XYZ file of C-alpha atoms in Angstrom:
642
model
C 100.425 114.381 86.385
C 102.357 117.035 88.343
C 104.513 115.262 90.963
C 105.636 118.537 92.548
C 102.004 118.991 93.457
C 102.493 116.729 96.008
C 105.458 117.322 97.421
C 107.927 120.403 98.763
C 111.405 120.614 98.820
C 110.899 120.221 102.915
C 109.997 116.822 102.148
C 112.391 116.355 100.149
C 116.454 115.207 101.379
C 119.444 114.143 99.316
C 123.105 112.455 100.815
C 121.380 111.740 103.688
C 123.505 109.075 105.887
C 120.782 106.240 106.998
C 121.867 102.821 108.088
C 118.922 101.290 107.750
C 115.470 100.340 105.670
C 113.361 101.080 109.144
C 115.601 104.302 110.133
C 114.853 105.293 106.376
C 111.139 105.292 106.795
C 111.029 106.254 110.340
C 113.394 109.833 108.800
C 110.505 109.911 106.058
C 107.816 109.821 108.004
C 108.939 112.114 110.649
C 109.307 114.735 107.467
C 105.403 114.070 106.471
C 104.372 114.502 109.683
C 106.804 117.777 110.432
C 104.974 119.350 107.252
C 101.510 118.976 108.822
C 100.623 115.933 105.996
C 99.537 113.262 108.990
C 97.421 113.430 111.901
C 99.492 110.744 113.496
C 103.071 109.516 112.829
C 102.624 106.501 115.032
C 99.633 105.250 112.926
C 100.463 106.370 109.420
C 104.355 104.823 110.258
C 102.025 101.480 111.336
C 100.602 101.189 107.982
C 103.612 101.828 106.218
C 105.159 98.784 108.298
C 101.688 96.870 107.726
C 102.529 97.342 104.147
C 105.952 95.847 104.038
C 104.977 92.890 105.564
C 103.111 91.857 102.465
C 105.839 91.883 100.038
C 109.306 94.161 99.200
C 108.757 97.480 98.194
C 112.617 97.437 97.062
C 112.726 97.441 93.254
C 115.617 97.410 91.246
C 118.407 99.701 90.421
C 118.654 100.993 94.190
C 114.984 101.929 94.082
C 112.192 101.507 96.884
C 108.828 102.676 96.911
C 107.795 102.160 100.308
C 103.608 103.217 100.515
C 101.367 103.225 103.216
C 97.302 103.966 103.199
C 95.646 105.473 106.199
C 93.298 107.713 107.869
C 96.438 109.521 109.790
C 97.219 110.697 106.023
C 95.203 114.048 105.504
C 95.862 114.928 102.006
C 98.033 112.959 99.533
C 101.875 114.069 99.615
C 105.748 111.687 99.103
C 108.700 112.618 100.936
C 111.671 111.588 98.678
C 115.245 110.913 100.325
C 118.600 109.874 98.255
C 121.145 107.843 100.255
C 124.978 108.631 100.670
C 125.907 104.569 101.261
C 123.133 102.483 99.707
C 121.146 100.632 101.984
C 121.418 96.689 101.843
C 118.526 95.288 103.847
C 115.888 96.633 102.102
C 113.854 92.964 100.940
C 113.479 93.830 97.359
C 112.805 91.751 94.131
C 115.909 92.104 92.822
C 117.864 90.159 95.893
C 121.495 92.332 94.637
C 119.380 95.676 95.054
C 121.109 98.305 97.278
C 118.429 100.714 97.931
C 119.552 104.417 97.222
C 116.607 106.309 95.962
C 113.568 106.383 98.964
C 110.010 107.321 97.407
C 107.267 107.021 100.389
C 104.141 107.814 99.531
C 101.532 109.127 102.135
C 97.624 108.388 100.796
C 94.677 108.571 102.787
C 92.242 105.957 102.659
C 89.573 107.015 100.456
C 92.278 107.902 97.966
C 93.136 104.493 97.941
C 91.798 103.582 94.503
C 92.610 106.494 92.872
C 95.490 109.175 93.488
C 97.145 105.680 95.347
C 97.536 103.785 92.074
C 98.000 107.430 89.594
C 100.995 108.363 91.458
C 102.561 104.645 91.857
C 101.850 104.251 88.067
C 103.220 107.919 87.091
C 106.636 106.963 89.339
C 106.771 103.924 87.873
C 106.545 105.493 84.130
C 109.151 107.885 85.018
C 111.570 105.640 86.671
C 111.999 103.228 84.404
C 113.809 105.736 82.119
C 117.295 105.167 83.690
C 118.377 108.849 82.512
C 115.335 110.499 84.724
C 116.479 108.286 87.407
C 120.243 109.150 87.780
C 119.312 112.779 87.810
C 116.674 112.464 90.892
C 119.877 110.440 92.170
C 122.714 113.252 91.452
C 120.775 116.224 92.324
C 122.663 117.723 94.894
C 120.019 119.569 96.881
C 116.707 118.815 97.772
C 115.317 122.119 95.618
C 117.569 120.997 92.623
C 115.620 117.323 93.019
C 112.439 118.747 93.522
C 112.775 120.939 90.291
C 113.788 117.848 87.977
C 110.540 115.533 89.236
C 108.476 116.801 86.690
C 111.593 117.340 84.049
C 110.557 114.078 81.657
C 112.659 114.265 78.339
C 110.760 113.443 74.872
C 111.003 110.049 73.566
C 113.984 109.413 71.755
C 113.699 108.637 67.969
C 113.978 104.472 68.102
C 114.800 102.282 65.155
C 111.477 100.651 64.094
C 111.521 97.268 64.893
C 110.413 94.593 62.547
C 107.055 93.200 63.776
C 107.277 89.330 64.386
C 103.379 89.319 64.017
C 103.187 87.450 67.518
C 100.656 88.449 70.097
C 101.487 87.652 73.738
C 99.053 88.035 76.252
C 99.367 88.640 80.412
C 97.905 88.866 83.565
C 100.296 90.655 86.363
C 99.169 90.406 89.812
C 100.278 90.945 93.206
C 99.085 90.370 96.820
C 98.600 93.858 97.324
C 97.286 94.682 94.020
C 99.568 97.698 93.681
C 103.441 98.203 92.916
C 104.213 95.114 91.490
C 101.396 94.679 89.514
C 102.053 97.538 87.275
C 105.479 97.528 87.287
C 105.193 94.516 85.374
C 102.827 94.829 83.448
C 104.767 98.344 82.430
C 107.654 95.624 81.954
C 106.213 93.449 79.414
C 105.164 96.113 77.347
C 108.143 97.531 77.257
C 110.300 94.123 76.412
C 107.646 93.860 73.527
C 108.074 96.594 71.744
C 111.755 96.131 71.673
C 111.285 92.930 70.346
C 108.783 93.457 67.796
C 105.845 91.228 70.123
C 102.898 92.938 70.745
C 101.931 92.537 74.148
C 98.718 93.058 76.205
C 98.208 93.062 79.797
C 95.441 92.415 81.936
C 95.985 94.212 85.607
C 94.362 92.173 88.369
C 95.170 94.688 91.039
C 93.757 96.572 94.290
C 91.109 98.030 91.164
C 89.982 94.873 90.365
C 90.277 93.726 86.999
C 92.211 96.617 84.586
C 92.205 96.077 80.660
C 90.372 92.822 80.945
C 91.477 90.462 77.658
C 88.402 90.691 75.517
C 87.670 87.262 72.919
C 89.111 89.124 69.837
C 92.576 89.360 72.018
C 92.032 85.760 73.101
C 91.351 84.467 69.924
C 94.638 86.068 68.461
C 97.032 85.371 70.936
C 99.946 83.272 70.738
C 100.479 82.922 74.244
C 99.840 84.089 77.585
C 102.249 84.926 80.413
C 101.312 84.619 84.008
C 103.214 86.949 86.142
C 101.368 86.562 90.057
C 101.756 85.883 93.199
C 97.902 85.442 94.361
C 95.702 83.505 92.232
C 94.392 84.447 89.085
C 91.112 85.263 88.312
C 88.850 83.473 85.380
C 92.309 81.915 84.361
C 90.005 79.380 82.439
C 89.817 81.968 79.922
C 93.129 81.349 78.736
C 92.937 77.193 78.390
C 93.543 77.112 74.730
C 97.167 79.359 75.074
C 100.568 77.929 75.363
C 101.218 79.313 79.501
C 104.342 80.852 81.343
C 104.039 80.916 84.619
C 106.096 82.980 86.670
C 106.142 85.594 90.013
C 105.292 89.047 89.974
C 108.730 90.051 90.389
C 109.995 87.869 87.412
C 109.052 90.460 84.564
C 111.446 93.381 86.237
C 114.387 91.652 86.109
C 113.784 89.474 82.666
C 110.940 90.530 80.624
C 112.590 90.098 77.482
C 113.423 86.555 78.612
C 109.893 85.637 79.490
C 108.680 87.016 75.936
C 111.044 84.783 74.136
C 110.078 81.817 75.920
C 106.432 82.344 75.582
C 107.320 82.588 71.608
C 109.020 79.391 71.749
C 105.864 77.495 73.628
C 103.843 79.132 70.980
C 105.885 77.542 68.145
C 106.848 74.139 69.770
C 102.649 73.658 70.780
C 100.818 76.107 69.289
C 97.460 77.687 70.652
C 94.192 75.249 70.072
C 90.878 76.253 69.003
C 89.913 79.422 71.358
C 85.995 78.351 73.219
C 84.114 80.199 75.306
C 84.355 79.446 79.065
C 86.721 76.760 78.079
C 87.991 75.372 81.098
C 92.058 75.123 82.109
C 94.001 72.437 80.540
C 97.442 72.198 83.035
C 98.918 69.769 80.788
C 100.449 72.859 79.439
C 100.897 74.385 82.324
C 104.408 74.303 83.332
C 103.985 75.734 86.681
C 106.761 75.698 88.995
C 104.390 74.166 92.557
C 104.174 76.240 95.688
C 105.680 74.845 98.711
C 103.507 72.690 100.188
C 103.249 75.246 103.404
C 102.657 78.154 101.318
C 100.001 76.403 99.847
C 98.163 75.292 102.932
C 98.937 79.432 104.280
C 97.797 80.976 101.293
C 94.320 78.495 101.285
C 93.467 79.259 104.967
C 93.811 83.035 104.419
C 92.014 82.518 101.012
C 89.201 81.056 103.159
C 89.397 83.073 106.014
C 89.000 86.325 103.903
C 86.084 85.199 102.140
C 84.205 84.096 105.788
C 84.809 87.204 107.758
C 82.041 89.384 105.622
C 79.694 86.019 106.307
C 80.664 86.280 109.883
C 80.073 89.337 110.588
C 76.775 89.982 108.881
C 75.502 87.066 109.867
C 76.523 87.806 113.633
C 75.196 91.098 113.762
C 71.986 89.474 112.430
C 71.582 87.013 114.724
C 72.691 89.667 118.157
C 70.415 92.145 116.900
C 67.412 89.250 117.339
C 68.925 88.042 120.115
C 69.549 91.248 122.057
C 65.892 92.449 120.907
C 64.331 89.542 121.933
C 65.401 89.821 126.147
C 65.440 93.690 126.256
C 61.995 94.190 125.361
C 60.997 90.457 126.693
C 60.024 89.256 123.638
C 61.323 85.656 123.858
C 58.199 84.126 122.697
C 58.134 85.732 119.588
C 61.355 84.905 119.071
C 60.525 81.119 119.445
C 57.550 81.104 117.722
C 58.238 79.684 114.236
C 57.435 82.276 111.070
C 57.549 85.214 113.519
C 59.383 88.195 112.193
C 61.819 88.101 115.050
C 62.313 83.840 114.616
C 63.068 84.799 110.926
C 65.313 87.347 111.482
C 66.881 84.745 114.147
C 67.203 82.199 111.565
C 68.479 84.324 108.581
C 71.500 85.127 111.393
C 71.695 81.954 112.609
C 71.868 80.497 109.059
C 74.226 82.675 108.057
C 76.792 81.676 110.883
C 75.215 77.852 110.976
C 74.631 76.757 107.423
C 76.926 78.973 104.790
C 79.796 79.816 106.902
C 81.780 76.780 106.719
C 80.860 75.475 103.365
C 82.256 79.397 101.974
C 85.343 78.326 104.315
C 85.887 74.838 102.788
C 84.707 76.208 99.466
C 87.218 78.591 98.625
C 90.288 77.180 100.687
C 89.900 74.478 97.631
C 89.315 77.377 95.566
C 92.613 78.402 96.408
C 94.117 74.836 95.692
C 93.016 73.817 92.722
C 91.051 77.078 91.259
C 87.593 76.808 89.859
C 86.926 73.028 89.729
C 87.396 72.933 93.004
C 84.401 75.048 93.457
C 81.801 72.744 94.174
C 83.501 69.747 96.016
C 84.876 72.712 98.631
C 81.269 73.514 99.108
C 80.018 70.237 99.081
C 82.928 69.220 101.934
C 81.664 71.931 103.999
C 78.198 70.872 104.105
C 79.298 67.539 104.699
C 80.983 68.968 107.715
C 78.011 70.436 109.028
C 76.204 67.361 109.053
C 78.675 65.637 110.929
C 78.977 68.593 113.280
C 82.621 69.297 113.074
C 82.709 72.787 112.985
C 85.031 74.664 111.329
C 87.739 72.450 111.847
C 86.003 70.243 109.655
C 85.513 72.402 107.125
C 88.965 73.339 107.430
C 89.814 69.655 106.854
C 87.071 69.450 104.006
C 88.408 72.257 101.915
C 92.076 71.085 102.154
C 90.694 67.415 100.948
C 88.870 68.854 98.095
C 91.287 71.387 96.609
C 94.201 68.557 97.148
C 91.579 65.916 95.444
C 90.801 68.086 92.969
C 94.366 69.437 91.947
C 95.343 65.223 91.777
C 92.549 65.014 89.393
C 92.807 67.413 87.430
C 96.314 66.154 86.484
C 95.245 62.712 85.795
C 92.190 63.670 83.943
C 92.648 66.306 81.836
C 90.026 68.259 79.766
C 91.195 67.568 76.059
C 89.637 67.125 72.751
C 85.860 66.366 72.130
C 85.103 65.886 75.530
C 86.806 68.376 77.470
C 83.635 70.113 78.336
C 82.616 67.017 79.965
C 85.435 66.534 82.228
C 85.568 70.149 83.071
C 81.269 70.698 84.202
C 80.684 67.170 85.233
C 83.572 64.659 85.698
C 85.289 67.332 87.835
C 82.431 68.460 90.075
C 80.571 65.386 90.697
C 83.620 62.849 91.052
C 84.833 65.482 93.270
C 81.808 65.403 95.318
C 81.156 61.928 95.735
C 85.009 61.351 97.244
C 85.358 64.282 99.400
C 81.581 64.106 100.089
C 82.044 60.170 100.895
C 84.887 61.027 102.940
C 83.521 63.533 105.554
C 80.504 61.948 106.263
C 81.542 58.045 106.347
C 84.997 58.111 107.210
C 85.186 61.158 109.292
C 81.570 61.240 110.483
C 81.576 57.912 112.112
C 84.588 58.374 114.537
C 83.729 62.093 114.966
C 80.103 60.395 116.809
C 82.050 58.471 118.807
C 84.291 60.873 120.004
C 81.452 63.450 120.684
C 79.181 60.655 122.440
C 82.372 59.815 124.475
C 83.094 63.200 125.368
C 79.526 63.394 126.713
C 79.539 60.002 128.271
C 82.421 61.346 130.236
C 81.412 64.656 131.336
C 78.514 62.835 132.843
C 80.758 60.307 134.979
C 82.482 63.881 136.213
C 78.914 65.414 137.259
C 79.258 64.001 141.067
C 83.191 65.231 141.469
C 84.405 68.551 142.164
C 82.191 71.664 140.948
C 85.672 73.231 140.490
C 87.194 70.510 137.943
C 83.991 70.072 135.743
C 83.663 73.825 135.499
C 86.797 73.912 133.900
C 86.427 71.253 131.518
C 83.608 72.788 130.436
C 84.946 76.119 129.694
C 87.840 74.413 128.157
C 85.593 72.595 125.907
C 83.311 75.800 124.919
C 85.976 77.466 123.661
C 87.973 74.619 122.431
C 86.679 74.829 118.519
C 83.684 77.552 118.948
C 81.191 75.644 117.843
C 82.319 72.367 116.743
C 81.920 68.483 117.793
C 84.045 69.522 121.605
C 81.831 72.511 121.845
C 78.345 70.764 120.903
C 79.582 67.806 123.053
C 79.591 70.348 126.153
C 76.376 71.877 124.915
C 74.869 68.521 125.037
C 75.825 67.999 128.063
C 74.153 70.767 129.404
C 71.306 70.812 127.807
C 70.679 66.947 128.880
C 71.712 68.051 132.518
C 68.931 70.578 132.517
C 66.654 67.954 132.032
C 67.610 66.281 134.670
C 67.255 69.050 136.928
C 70.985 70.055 137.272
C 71.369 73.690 135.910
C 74.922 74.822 137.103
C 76.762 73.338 133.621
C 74.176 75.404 131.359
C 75.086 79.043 133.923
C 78.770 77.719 133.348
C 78.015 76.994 129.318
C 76.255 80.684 128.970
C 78.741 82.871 130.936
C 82.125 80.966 129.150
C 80.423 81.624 125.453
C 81.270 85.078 126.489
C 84.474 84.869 126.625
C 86.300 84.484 123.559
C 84.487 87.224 122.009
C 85.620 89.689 124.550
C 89.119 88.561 124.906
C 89.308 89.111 121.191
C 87.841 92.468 121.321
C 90.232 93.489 124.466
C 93.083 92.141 122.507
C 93.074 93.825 119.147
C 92.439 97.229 121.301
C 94.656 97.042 124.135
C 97.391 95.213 121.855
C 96.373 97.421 118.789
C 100.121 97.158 117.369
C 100.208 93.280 117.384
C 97.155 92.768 115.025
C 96.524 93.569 111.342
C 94.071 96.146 110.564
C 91.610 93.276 109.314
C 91.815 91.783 112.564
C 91.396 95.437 114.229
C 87.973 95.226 112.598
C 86.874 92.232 113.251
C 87.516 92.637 116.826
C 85.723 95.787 117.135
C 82.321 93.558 116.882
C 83.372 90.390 118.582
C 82.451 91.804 122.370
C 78.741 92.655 120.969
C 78.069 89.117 119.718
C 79.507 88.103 123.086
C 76.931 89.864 125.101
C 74.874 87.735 122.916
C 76.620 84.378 123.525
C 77.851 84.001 120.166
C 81.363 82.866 119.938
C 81.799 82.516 115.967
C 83.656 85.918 115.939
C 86.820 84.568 116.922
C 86.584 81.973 114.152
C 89.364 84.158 112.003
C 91.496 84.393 114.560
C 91.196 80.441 115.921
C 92.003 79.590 111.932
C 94.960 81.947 111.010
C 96.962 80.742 114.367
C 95.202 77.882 116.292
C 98.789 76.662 117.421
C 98.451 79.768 120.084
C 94.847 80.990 120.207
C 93.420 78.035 121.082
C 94.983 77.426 124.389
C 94.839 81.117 125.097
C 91.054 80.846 124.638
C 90.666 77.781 126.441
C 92.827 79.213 129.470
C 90.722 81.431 130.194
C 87.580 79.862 129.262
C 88.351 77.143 132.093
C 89.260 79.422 134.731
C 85.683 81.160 134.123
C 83.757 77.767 133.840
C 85.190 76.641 137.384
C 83.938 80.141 138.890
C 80.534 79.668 137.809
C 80.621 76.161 138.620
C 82.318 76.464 141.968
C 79.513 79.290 143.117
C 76.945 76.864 142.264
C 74.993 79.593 139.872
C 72.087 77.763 138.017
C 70.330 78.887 134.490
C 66.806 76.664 133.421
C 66.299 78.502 130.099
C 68.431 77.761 127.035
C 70.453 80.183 125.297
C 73.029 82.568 126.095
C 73.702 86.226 126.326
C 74.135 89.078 128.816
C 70.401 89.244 129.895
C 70.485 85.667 131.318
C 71.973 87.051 134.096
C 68.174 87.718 135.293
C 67.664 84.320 135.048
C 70.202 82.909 137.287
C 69.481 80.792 140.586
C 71.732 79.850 143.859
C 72.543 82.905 144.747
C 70.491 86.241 145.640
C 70.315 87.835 141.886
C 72.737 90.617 142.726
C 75.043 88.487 143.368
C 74.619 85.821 141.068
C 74.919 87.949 138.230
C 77.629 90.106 139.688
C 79.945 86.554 139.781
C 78.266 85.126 136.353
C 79.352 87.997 134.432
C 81.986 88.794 136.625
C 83.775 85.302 135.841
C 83.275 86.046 132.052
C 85.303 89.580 132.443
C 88.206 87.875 134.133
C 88.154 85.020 131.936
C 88.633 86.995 128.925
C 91.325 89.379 130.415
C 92.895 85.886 130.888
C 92.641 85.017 127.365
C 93.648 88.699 126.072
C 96.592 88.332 127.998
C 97.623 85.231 126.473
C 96.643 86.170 122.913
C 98.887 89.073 123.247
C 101.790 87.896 124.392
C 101.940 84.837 122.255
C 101.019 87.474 119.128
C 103.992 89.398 120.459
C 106.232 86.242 120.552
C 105.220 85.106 117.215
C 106.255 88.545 115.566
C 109.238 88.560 117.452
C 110.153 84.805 116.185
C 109.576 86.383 112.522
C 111.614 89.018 112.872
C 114.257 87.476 114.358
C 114.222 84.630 111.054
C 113.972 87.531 108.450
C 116.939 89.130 110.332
C-alpha cells in the first residue's frame, strides 16, 4: 500500500508547537478540511472526539493514531504532524507515553471496513520498526516526511531461532474493533518469532471474526492468550487450553512476557483432550474480575445494543399498522383477529411486547457470565413479562441470571466424564428454575401489590383536583414506559372508561406522546450531547409517538435512568394536568395522533388543538431537561478525566 496516496505534503507538519491532545486534532483537522478532504470540520472533528471516548488512541513510543469515520470525510486522506515538546495528556496504553508523532486518519463511512482497517494495519506494520519511526520523527520538513512514508527498508538478516515446538494461540479484541486489536495481534506475532513460539491470532474486530482458529490449530495448541477488552466470542472453543487473560493493551507493552507465561501454564497443566463445542472450564481461568461497576456498565450496554434493532423494527411495525389503521379508518380490520392488518399489529406489537425484554435480560447475562448464561437471561425476561415489570424487570432479571450463573459456574465446574452434562443441562435448567423462581414468586407477588395499590390509589384521587391527578398520571406514563407504574395508570384508565369517566384515558393518550418526541427534539436540537447511536434512534422515536408508542426511549431510560427518568416524567406531568385540567375526554382505547378526532368536552378544534398541544410542550419540557442534564453529565466526566 502507497501511503503517499493519501496524503500531501499540505497535510503534512513537522516541529509544530501544540500544547495539547485536543489543540493537536483540532490543527489536524483544520488541515483536512483546508485541503478540500471534508465536507464539514465540525462533524468529521465530532467523530474524531466520538472516537476517543471509547478508548486511547495514544500508543507507545510517543505515537497516537487518532481516527475518526464519517460522512463529512469525502475521500480517504491522514494529515500527519510531529511535535516540538511531546504532548503529555494524550490517554494512551502506555500511561509514560508522551505523544510526539500525530497520525489522524480521515475515512468516510462506507470505507469503514475496508481502506479504515488497510491503512491502520499498514501504519501499524510500519511503525513498529523503530528505525522507520525515528525518521518520520527527524524529518525536518513536511516534503522530507512525506517522501520517507513509503521508504520501508528490507528485513534485516535475523539469527534463526531455535523452534521450542510450542504453539500459542490468541484472540485480540477491542471495543472498537480497530487499533488495538491489530496492534496486538501484530504484537504477539512478533514476540513469537523472537522466541521460537509459533503464534496464531484470531482478530475479533470491527470485521468480525479475522483468521478464525480452525480444530487442527485447536487441537495443537499449547495455550491460548486472551488479549480483550469486550467479550469474546465462542470462547468455549478454547476450554481444553491452559488461558491468559489479559487487556488489549497488555500485548504492546509485554508480549514477550505474556508468551512465556502462557508456556509455563502449558507445562505446569497441560492442555486436555480438545472436543468439539466443549464448553469453558474457568477453573483455569485465571482472570483478573472486572470491577463490579464496569461489569454492571458493560452488561446494560451489552443489552441495550442488542434491543435497539428489536426496537426499532418492531416499532416501525407496529406505527405502520397503527397509523394505517386511523388514516384510512380501518380500525375494524385492525381489531378483527387473523386480519392482515391485526397480524401485522401483532407481529409489531410482539416484537416490542414479547422478545424485547427477554433479548434485554438475555444478553445483559450474556455479558456476565458468557454463553451459559444464555438461556436463564431469556428465561428471566419472560418471567418479567409475566409479572409485568417492564424493562426494569428485565433489567433486574438479566443482572440475576448472569450473576447466578457466573456463581455457578465456579462452584460447578464442567470436568471429566460429565462435563457435557453440566455445561447443556445442569447450567441451563438450574439456572432457570432459580432466576425463573425468583421473578415470578419473589418478585411477582409484591410487584401485584404494588401495581393493585397504585391503582387502588389513583382511584381514591379521581374526586380531587383535575390538575393533581393529571399529573400523576403523566408522571406515571412515563415513569418506566411500559412497565408495572405505567400499566398501573393504564389500568386505571381503562377501568375509568368503564365507568363512564374518560378524561384519564385523553390524559393517558396525549402523555404517551411525549417521551418519544422529547427524545427526538433532544438528539436534534442537542445533536453534540448524544452518540451517533442515540442520533439514530432518535430520528424514529417522534413517529412511534404520533402512534402512542413510548418503547423508543427504552435505550435512553436504561443507559442513564438516574437523569432521564425525571426529565421524562417532568414533562410528562405537566402535560397530563393540561389535559386533565381542560376536562378533554377519549371513549376509544388506544393512542396516537388521530385520536385527536375522537376527543369530547370541548368543540373538536379546540380539543385537539390543547390535546396535542399539551403533548408539544410537554416534550419541549422533557428535551430541555434531557439536555441539560446530558450536558452536566459530560461536563462531570470531563472534569474527573481532567
Amino acid at each position: 500500500m502507497e501511503l503517499s496516496k493519501l496524503t500531501s505534503p499540505k497535510l503534512i507538519s513537522t516541529k509544530l508547537k501544540l500544547r495539547s491532545k485536543q489543540e493537536a486534532i483540532e490543527y489536524l483537522v483544520n488541515q483536512l478540511a483546508d485541503e478540500g478532504k471534508l465536507s464539514s470540520r465540525y462533524d468529521f472533528l465530532k467523530a474524531v472526539n466520538e472516537r476517543e471516548e471509547l478508548s486511547p488512541t495514544g500508543f507507545e513510543g510517543g505515537l497516537a493514531i487518532p481516527h475518526g469515520k464519517s460522512k463529512a470525510v469525502k475521500e480517504a486522506a491522514f494529515a500527519v504532524a510531529t511535535i516540538e515538546t511531546p504532548l503529555t495528556d494524550w490517554e494512551s496504553i502506555d500511561p509514560a507515553n508522551r505523544v510526539e508523532l500525530v497520525i489522524l486518519l480521515a475515512i468516510p463511512d462506507e470505507e469503514a471496513g475496508s481502506t479504515h482497517l488497510a491503512l491502520l494495519s499498514e501504519f501499524v506494520t510500519r511503525l513498529s520498526d523503530e528505525t522507520y519511526k525515528e525518521r518520520l520523527l527527524n524529518a525536518a520538513s513536511s516534503e522530507e516526511l512525506y517522501s520517507l512514508l513509503d521508504v520501508v527498508d528490507a528485513p534485516e538478516e535475523t539469527r534463526e531461532i531455535e523452534d521450542t515446538g510450542k504453539v500459542v494461540l490468541a484472540v485480540t479484541a477491542c471495543p472498537a474493533g480497530i487499533a488495538h486489536t491489530y496492534m496486538a495481534a501484530e504484537a504477539l506475532v512478533k514476540a513469537g518469532k523472537e522466541l521460537g513460539i509459533k503464534v496464531f491470532v484470531e482478530k475479533q474486530g470491527a470485521n468480525g471474526i479475522e483468521d478464525r482458529h480452525t480444530s487442527k490449530r485447536l487441537q495443537s495448541a499449547d495455550a491460548v492468550i486472551f488479549a480483550n477488552d469486550v467479550a469474546v466470542k465462542d470462547e468455549s472453543r478454547f476450554a481444553h487450553l491452559p488461558k491468559v487473560k489479559t487487556s488489549v493493551a497488555t500485548p504492546l507493552r509485554n508480549a514477550k512476557g505474556l508468551l512465556e507465561q502462557a508456556v509455563e501454564k502449558a507445562e505446569k497443566s497441560p492442555k486436555r483432550v480438545y472436543e468439539e463445542q466443549s464448553a469453558t472450564d474457568d477453573a483455569q481461568d485465571d482472570q483478573e474480575h472486572k470491577p463490579f461497576k464496569t461489569e454492571i456498565k458493560d452488561s446494560i450496554l451489552t443489552g441495550i445494543s442488542y434491543i435497539i434493532p428489536v426496537i426499532v423494527a418492531g416499532g416501525m411495525t407496529l406505527a405502520a399498522a397503527v397509523l394505517i389503521s386511523q388514516i384510512f379508518n380501518l380500525q375494524d380490520v385492525y381489531a378483527e383477529e387473523g386480519s392482515w392488518l391485526w397480524l401485522l399489529r401483532q407481529l409489531g406489537g410482539g416484537l416490542l411486547g414479547q422478545l424485547m425484554v427477554p433479548i434485554l435480560a438475555a444478553y445483559m447475562a450474556y455479558s456476565i457470565a458468557d454463553k451459559p448464561a444464555l438461556g436463564p437471561g431469556f428465561a428471566a425476561g419472560v418471567a418479567a413479562n409475566l409479572i409485568g415489570s417492564g424493562f426494569l424487570g428485565g433489567m433486574l432479571g438479566g443482572f440475576l441470571a448472569g450473576f447466578f450463573l457466573k456463581f455457578l459456574k465456579k462452584k460447578i465446574q464442567p470436568k471429566g466424564t460429565f462435563a457435557g452434562f453440566i455445561s447443556f443441562w445442569v447450567y441451563p435448567v438450574v439456572g432457570t428454575l432459580v432466576v425463573g423462581s425468583i421473578m415470578l414468586f419473589l418478585i411477582g407477588e409484591p410487584l401485584a401489590w404494588i401495581n393493585n395499590g397504585l391503582i387502588n390509589w389513583l382511584g381514591s384521587l379521581s374526586g380531587t383536583n383535575a390538575l393533581i391527578l393529571g399529573a400523576i398520571l403523566g408522571a406515571m406514563v412515563s415513569f418506566d414506559l411500559g412497565g408495572p407504574v405505567n400499566k398501573a395508570a393504564y389500568t386505571f384508565c381503562i377501568g375509568a372508561m368503564a365507568s363512564g369517566n374518560f378524561i384519564p384515558y385523553a390524559t393517558f393518550a396525549s402523555v404517551k406522546m411525549v417521551s418519544a418526541f422529547a427524545v427526538t427534539g433532544a438528539t436534534i436540537i442537542g445533536k453534540k450531547y448524544f452518540s451517533k447511536q442515540e442520533q439514530e434512534i432518535g430520528k424514529q422515536t417522534w413517529l412511534l409517538g404520533l402512534a402512542g408508542i413510548t418503547e423508543g426511549a427504552i435505550p435512553f431510560m436504561i443507559n442513564d435512568p438516574i437523569r432521564v427518568i425525571p426529565s421524562l416524567v417532568a414533562g410528562s406531568a405537566v402535560t397530563g394536568a393540561i389535559v386533565a385540567y381542560f376536562d378533554l375526554g377519549l371513549n376509544v382505547p388506544g393512542a396516537g395522533i388521530f385520536s385527536l378526532a375522537l376527543l369530547k368536552g370541548q368543540p373538536i378544534l379546540l380539543a385537539a388543538g390543547i390535546w396535542f398541544g399539551a403533548a408539544l410542550i410537554g416534550a419541549v419540557i422533557s428535551m430541555f431537561l434531557l439536555i441539560v442534564t446530558r450536558k452536566s453529565k459530560l461536563s462531570k466526566e470531563e472534569n474527573l478525566a481532567a
